[in-house]
C-alpha positions as YAML, in Angstrom:
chain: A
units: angstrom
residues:
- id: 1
  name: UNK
  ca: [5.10, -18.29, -13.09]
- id: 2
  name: UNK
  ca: [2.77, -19.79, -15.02]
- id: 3
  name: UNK
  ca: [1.25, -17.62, -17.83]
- id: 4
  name: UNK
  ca: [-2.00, -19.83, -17.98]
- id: 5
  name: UNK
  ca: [-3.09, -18.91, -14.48]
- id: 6
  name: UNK
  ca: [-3.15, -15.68, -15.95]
- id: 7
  name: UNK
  ca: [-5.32, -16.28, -19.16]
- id: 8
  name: UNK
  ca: [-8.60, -14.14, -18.82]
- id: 9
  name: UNK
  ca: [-6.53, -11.57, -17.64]
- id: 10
  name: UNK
  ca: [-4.14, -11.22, -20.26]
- id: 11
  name: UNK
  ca: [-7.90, -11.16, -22.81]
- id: 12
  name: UNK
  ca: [-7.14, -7.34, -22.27]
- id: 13
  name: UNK
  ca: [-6.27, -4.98, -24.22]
- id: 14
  name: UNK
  ca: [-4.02, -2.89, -21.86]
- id: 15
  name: UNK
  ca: [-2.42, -6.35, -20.53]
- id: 16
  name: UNK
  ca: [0.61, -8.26, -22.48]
- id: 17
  name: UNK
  ca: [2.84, -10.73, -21.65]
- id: 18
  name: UNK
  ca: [5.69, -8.89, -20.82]
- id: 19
  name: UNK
  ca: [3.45, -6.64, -18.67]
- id: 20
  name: UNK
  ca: [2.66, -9.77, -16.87]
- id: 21
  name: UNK
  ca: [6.36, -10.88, -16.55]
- id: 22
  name: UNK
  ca: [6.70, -7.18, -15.53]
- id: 23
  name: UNK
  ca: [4.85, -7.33, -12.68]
- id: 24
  name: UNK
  ca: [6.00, -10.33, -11.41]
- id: 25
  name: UNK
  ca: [9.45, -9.49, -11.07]
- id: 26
  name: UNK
  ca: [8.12, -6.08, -9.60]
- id: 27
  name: UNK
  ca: [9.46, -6.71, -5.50]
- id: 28
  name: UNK
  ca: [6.07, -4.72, -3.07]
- id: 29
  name: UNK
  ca: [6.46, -3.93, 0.19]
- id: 30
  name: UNK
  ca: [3.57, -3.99, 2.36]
- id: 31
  name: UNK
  ca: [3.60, -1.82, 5.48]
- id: 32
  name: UNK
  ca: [0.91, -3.00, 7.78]
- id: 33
  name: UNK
  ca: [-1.04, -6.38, 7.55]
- id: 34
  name: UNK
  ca: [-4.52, -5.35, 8.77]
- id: 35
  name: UNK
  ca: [-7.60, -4.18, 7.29]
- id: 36
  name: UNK
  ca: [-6.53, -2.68, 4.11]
- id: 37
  name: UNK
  ca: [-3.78, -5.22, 3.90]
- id: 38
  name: UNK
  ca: [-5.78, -8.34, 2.97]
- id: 39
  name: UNK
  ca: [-7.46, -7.19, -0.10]
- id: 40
  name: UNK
  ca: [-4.58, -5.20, -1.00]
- id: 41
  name: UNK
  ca: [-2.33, -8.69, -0.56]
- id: 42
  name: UNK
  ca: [-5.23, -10.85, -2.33]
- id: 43
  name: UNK
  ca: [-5.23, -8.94, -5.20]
- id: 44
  name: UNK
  ca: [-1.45, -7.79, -5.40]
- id: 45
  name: UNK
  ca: [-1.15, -11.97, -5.57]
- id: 46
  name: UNK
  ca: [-3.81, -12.39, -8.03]
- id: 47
  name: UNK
  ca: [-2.77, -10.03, -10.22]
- id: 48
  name: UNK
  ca: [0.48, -11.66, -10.70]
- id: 49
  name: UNK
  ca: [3.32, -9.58, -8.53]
- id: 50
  name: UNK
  ca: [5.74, -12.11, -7.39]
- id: 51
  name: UNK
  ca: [7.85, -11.16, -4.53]
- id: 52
  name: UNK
  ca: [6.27, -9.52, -1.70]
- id: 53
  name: UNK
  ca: [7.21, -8.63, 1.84]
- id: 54
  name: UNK
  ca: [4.73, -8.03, 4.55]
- id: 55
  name: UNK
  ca: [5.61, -5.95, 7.52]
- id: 56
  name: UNK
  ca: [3.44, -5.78, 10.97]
- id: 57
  name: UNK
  ca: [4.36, -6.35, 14.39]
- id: 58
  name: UNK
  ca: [1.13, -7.32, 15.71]
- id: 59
  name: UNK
  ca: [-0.84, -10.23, 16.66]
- id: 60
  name: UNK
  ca: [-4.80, -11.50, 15.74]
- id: 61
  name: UNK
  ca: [-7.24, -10.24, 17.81]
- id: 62
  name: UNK
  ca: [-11.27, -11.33, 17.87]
- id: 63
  name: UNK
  ca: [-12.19, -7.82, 16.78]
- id: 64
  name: UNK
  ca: [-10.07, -8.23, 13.91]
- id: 65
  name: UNK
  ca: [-11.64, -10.97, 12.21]
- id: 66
  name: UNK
  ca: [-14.55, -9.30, 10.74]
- id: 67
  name: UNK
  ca: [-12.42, -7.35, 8.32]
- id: 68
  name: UNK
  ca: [-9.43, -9.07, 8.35]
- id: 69
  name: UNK
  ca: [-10.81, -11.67, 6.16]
- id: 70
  name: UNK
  ca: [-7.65, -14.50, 5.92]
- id: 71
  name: UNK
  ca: [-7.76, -14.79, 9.74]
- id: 72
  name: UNK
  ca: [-10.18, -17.05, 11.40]
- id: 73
  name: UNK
  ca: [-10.08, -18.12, 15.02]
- id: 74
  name: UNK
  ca: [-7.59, -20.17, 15.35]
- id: 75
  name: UNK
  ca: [-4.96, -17.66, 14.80]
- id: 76
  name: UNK
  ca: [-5.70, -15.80, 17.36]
- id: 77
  name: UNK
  ca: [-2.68, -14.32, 19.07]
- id: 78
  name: UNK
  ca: [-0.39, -15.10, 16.33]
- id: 79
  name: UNK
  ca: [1.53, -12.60, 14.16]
- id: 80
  name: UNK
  ca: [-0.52, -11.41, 11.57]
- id: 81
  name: UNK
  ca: [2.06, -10.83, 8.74]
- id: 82
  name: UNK
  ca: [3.42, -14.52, 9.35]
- id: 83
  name: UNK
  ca: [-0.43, -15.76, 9.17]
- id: 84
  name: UNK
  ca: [-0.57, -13.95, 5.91]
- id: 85
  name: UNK
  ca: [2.23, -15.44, 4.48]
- id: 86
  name: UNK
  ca: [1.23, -19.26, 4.85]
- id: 87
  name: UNK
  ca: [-2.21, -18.52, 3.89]
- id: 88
  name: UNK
  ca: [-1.43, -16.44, 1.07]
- id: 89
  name: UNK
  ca: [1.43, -19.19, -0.13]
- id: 90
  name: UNK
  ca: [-1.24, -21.68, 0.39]
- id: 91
  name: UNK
  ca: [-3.17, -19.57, -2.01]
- id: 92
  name: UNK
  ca: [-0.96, -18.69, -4.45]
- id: 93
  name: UNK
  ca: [2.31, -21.22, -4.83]
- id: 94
  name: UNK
  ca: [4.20, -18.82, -7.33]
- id: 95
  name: UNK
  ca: [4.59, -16.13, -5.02]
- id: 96
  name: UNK
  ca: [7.85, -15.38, -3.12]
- id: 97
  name: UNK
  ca: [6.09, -14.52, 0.04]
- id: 98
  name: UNK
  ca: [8.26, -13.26, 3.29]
- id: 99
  name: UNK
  ca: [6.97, -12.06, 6.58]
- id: 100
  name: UNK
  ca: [8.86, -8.87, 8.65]
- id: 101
  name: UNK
  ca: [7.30, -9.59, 12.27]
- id: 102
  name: UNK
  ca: [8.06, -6.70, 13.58]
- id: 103
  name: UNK
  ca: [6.25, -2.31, 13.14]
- id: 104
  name: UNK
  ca: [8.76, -0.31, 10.91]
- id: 105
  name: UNK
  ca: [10.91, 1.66, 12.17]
- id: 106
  name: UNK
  ca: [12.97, 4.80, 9.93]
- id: 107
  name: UNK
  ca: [16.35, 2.34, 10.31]
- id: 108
  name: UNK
  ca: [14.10, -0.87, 9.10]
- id: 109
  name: UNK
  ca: [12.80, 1.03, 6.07]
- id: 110
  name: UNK
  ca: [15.79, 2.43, 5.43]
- id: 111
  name: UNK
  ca: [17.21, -1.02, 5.19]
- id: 112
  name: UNK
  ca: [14.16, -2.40, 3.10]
- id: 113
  name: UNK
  ca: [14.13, -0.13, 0.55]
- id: 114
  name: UNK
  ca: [16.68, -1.03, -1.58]
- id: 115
  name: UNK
  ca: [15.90, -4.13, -1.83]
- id: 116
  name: UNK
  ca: [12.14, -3.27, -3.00]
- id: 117
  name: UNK
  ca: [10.28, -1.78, -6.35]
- id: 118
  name: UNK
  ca: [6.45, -0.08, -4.69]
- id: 119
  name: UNK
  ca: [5.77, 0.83, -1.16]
- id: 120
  name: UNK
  ca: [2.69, 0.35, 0.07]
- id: 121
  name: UNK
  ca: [1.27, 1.97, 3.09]
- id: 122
  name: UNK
  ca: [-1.74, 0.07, 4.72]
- id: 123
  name: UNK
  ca: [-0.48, 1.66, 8.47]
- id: 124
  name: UNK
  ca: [-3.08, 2.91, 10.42]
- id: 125
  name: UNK
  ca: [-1.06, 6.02, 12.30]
- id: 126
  name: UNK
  ca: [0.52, 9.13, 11.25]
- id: 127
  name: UNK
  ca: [4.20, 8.30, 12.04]
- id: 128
  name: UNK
  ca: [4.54, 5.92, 10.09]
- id: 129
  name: UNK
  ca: [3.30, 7.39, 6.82]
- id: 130
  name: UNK
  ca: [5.36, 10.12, 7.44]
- id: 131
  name: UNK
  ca: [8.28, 7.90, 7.97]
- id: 132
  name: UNK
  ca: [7.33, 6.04, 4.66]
- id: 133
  name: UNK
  ca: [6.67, 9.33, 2.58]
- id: 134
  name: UNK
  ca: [9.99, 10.64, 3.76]
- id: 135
  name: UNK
  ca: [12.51, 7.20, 2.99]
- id: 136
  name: UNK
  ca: [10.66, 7.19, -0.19]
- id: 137
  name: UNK
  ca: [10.79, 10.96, -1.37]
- id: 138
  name: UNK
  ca: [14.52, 10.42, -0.48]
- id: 139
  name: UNK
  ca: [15.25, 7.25, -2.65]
- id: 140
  name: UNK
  ca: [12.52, 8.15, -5.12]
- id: 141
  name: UNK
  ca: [10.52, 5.17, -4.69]
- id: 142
  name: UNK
  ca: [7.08, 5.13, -5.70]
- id: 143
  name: UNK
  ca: [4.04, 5.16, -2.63]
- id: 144
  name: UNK
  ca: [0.96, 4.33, -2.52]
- id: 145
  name: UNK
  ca: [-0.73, 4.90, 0.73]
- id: 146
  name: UNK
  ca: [-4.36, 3.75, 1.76]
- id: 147
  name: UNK
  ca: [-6.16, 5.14, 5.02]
- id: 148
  name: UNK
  ca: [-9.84, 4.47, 6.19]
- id: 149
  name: UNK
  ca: [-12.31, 5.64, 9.22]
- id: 150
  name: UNK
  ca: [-15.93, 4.63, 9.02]
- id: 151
  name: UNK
  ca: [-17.14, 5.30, 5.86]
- id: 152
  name: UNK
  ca: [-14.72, 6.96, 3.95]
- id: 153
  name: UNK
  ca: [-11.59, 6.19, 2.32]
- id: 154
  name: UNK
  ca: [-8.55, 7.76, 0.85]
- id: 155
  name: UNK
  ca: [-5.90, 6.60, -1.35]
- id: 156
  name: UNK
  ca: [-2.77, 8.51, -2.09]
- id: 157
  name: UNK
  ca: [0.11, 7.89, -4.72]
- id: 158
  name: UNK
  ca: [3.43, 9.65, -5.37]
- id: 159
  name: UNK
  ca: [6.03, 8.84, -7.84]
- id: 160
  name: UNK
  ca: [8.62, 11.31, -6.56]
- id: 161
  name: UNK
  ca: [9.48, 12.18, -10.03]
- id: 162
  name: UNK
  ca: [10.15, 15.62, -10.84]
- id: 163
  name: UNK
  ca: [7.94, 18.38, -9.08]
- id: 164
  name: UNK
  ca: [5.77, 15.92, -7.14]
- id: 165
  name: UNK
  ca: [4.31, 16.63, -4.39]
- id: 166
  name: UNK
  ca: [4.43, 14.42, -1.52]
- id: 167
  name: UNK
  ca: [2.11, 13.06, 1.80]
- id: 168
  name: UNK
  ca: [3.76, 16.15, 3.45]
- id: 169
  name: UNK
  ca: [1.96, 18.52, 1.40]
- id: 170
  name: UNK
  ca: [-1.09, 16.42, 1.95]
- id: 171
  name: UNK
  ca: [-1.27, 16.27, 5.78]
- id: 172
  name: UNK
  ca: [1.27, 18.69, 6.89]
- id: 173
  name: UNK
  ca: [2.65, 17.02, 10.39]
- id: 174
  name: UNK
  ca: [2.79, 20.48, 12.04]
- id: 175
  name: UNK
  ca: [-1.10, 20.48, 11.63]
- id: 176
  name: UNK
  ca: [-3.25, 18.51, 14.41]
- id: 177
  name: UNK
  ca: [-4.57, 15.88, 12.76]
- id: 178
  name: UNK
  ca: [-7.06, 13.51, 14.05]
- id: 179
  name: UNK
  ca: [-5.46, 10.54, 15.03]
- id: 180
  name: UNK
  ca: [-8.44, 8.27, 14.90]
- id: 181
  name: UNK
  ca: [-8.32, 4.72, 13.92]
- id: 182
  name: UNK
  ca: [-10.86, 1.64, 13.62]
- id: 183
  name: UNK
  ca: [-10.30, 0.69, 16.97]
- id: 184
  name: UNK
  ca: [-11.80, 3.69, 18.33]
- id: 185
  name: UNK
  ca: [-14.28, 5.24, 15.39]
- id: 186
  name: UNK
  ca: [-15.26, 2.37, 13.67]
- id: 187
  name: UNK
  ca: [-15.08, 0.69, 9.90]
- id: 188
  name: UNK
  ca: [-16.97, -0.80, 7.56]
- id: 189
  name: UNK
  ca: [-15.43, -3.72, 5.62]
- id: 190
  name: UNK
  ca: [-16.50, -2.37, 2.42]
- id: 191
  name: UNK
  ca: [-14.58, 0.11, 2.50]
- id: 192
  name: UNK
  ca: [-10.98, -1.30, 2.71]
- id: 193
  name: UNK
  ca: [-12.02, -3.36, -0.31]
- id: 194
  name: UNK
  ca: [-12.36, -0.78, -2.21]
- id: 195
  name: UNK
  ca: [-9.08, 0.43, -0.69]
- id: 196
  name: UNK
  ca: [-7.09, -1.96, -1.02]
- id: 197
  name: UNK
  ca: [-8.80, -2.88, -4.75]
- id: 198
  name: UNK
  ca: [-7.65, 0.77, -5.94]
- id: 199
  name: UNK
  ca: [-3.85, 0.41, -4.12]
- id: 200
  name: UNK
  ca: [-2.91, -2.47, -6.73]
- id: 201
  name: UNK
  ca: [-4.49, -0.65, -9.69]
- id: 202
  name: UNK
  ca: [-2.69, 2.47, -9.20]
- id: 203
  name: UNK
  ca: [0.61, 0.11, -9.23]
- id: 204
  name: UNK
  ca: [-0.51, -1.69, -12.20]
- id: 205
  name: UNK
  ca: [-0.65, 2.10, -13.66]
- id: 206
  name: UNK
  ca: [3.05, 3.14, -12.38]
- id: 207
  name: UNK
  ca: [4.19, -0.14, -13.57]
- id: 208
  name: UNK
  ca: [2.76, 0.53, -17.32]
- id: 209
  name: UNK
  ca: [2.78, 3.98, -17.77]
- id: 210
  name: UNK
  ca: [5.91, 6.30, -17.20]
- id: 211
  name: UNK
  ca: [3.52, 9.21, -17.69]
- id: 212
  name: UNK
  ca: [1.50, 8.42, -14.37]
- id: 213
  name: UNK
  ca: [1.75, 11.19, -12.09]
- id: 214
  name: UNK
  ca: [1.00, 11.66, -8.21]
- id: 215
  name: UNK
  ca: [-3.14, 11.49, -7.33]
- id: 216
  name: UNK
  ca: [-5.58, 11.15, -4.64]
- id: 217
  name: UNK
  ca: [-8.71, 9.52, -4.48]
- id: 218
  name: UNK
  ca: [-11.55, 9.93, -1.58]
- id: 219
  name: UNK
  ca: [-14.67, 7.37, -1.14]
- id: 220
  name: UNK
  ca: [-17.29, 8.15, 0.51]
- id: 221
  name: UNK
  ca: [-19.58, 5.18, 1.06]
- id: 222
  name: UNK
  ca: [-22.17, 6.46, 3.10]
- id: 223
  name: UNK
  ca: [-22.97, 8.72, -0.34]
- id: 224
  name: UNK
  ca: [-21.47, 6.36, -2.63]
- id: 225
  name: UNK
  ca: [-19.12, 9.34, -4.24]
- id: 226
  name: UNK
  ca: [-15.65, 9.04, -5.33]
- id: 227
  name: UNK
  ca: [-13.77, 12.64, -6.06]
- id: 228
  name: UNK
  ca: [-10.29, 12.93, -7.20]
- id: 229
  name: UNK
  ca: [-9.33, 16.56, -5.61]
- id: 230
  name: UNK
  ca: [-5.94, 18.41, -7.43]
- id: 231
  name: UNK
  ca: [-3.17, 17.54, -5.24]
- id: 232
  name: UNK
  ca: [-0.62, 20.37, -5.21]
- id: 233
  name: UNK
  ca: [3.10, 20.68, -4.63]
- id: 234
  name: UNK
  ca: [3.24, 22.73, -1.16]
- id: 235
  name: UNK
  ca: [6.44, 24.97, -2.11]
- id: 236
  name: UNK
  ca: [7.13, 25.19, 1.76]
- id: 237
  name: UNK
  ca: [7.06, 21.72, 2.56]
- id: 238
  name: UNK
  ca: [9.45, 20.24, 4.87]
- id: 239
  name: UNK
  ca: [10.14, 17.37, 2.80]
- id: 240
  name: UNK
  ca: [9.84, 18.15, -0.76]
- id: 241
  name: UNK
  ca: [9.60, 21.89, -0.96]
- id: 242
  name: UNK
  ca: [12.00, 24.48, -2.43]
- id: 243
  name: UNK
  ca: [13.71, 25.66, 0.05]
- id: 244
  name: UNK
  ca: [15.04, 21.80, 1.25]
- id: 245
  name: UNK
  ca: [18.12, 20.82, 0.56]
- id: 246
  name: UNK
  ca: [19.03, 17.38, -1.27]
...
């Protein structure tokens, strides 16, 4: 790593050199390599982190490329995380880059964790945040999870440190929750920038101060709000509550 690439960012105040060299060693996994993955990726490389895996079993489709900005036509019907990795290695030469072709499963991440620092969620279904939130409660890794539909967006972190709550306590599972996705509501690109731009800041936060503690965030771009509601510990949870057992 070069510290010059870095220059105008390291003009601020809350940045250092060793913050830099901090987040480059800092290994992010990236579950899911569509809408909210591609800014999330350009600006988890930009920003400096260094080792990065990308994990997505699917393949480019034409109603992907409107969003999904680092595809183009002629990847159609490839794997999207391996078309993220060359383009993003093109991009930026000083990042480890490595591509998991495959959708998670609880063994994979169970397997992956270890060997990672952040989780980030950019899955667009249910299961698999709730497998994520539940590896990651367990080995007290930190998550940050982004979800979008239409207009609105939410981003969710949880450092699993002591009386956290977790995604559980968000969206219980035992609840009916709308399943909807992009491919059958809609999404505005706009959006998942914003997304994916607030997913690496909140890391740059965990990464620089021990005091950050578990938050949600909800956009609303059809009234251009942004409101931060309290999120609770839910003291029945399933997964983090009192009554579970370690």
């Amino acid at each position: 790593m070069k510290l010059d690439f870095f220059e105008k960012q390291l003009l601020i105040d809350e940045f250092s050199e060793q913050l830099q060299k901090n987040i480059f060693s800092t290994k992010c996994l990236v579950i899911g390599a569509g809408g909210i993955a591609h800014p999330l990726l350009t600006y988890l490389a930009s920003t400096g982190f260094g080792d990065i895996s990308i994990a997505d079993g699917d393949k480019v489709e034409l109603s992907n490329l409107h969003r999904q900005f680092h595809f183009n036509a002629n990847d159609l019907n490839k794997g999207k995380a391996e078309v993220l990795k060359e383009k993003l290695k093109n991009e930026y030469e000083f990042v480890n880059i490595r591509s998991i072709n495959k959708f998670l499963e609880e063994k994979d991440l169970f397997e992956l964790i270890e060997h990672h620092d952040l989780i980030f969620d950019a899955s667009d279904n249910f299961e698999t945040r709730y497998i994520s939130n539940d590896i990651c409660h367990e080995h007290k890794k930190p998550l940050i999870s982004g979800a979008a539909e239409g207009m609105i967006g939410i981003v969710a972190a949880f450092n699993f440190k002591e009386n956290s709550p977790c995604y559980e306590c968000l969206f219980p599972r035992n609840h009916n929750l709308n399943e909807n996705t992009c491919e059958n509501s809609g999404i505005t690109p706009s959006v998942l920038g914003i997304i994916g731009s607030f997913m690496v800041s909140i890391a740059l936060k965990i990464i620089s101060d021990d005091t950050f503690k578990s938050s949600i965030m909800r956009i609303n771009l059809s009234d251009l709000t942004l409101s931060q509601p309290k999120l609770r510990k839910d003291k029945l949870c399933k997964i983090c509550g009192e009554n579970v057992k370690c």
